[in-house]
Amino acid sequence: MGRLYDGCQKISDYIDRNGLDVFKTRGAVAMKTGFLITLVTPDDPDDPAKIQSLKDAAREVLGIELDI
């Protein structure tokens, strides 16, 4: 699995574990990243810009630091 995919999975797991509104939270992340985390697959390339936008979105939307 790639770093981008791992990061998306970590965000999805965080949303589920904390009982957050799935649609609102994923939508807020998508607005920050420019892509839907649910559409990222293990085969997607690890684009450094996407990885950074995912880290930024996790920090801004969820208040967490992604270790990917």
Coordinates of C-alpha atoms in Angstrom, one line a residue:
M1 CA 0.0 0.0 0.0
G2 CA 1.1 3.5 -0.7
R3 CA 1.5 6.4 1.7
L4 CA -1.5 8.3 0.1
Y5 CA -3.8 5.4 0.5
D6 CA -2.6 4.8 4.1
G7 CA -3.3 8.4 5.0
C8 CA -6.8 8.2 3.5
Q9 CA -7.4 5.0 5.5
K10 CA -6.2 6.6 8.7
I11 CA -8.6 9.5 8.2
S12 CA -11.5 7.2 7.5
D13 CA -10.7 5.1 10.6
Y14 CA -10.5 8.3 12.7
I15 CA -13.9 9.5 11.4
D16 CA -15.4 6.1 12.2
R17 CA -13.8 5.7 15.7
N18 CA -14.8 9.1 16.8
G19 CA -18.4 8.9 15.5
L20 CA -18.1 12.0 13.3
D21 CA -20.6 12.8 10.6
V22 CA -19.1 10.8 7.7
F23 CA -20.5 13.0 4.9
K24 CA -19.7 16.4 6.5
T25 CA -16.3 15.4 7.6
R26 CA -15.2 13.6 4.4
G27 CA -16.7 16.6 2.5
A28 CA -14.6 19.0 4.5
V29 CA -11.5 17.0 3.8
A30 CA -12.3 16.8 0.1
M31 CA -12.7 20.6 0.0
K32 CA -9.2 21.0 1.5
T33 CA -7.5 18.3 -0.6
G34 CA -9.3 18.6 -3.9
F35 CA -10.1 14.9 -4.0
L36 CA -12.3 12.3 -2.3
I37 CA -10.4 10.1 0.1
T38 CA -12.8 7.2 -0.6
L39 CA -11.7 7.1 -4.2
V40 CA -8.0 6.6 -3.5
T41 CA -6.9 3.0 -4.1
P42 CA -3.8 1.1 -3.0
D43 CA -2.5 1.4 -6.6
D44 CA -2.7 5.2 -6.8
P45 CA 0.7 6.9 -7.1
D46 CA 2.1 8.7 -4.0
D47 CA 1.9 12.2 -5.4
P48 CA 3.8 14.4 -2.9
A49 CA 1.4 17.3 -3.4
K50 CA -1.6 15.1 -2.6
I51 CA 0.1 13.7 0.5
Q52 CA 0.9 17.2 1.8
S53 CA -2.7 18.4 1.1
L54 CA -4.0 15.3 3.0
K55 CA -1.7 16.1 6.0
D56 CA -2.8 19.7 5.9
A57 CA -6.5 18.7 5.8
A58 CA -6.1 16.3 8.6
R59 CA -4.6 19.0 10.7
E60 CA -7.1 21.7 9.8
V61 CA -10.3 19.6 9.7
L62 CA -9.7 16.9 12.3
G63 CA -6.9 18.5 14.4
I64 CA -4.6 15.5 14.0
E65 CA -1.2 14.9 12.6
L66 CA -0.9 12.2 10.0
D67 CA 2.2 10.1 10.3
I68 CA 2.5 8.9 6.7

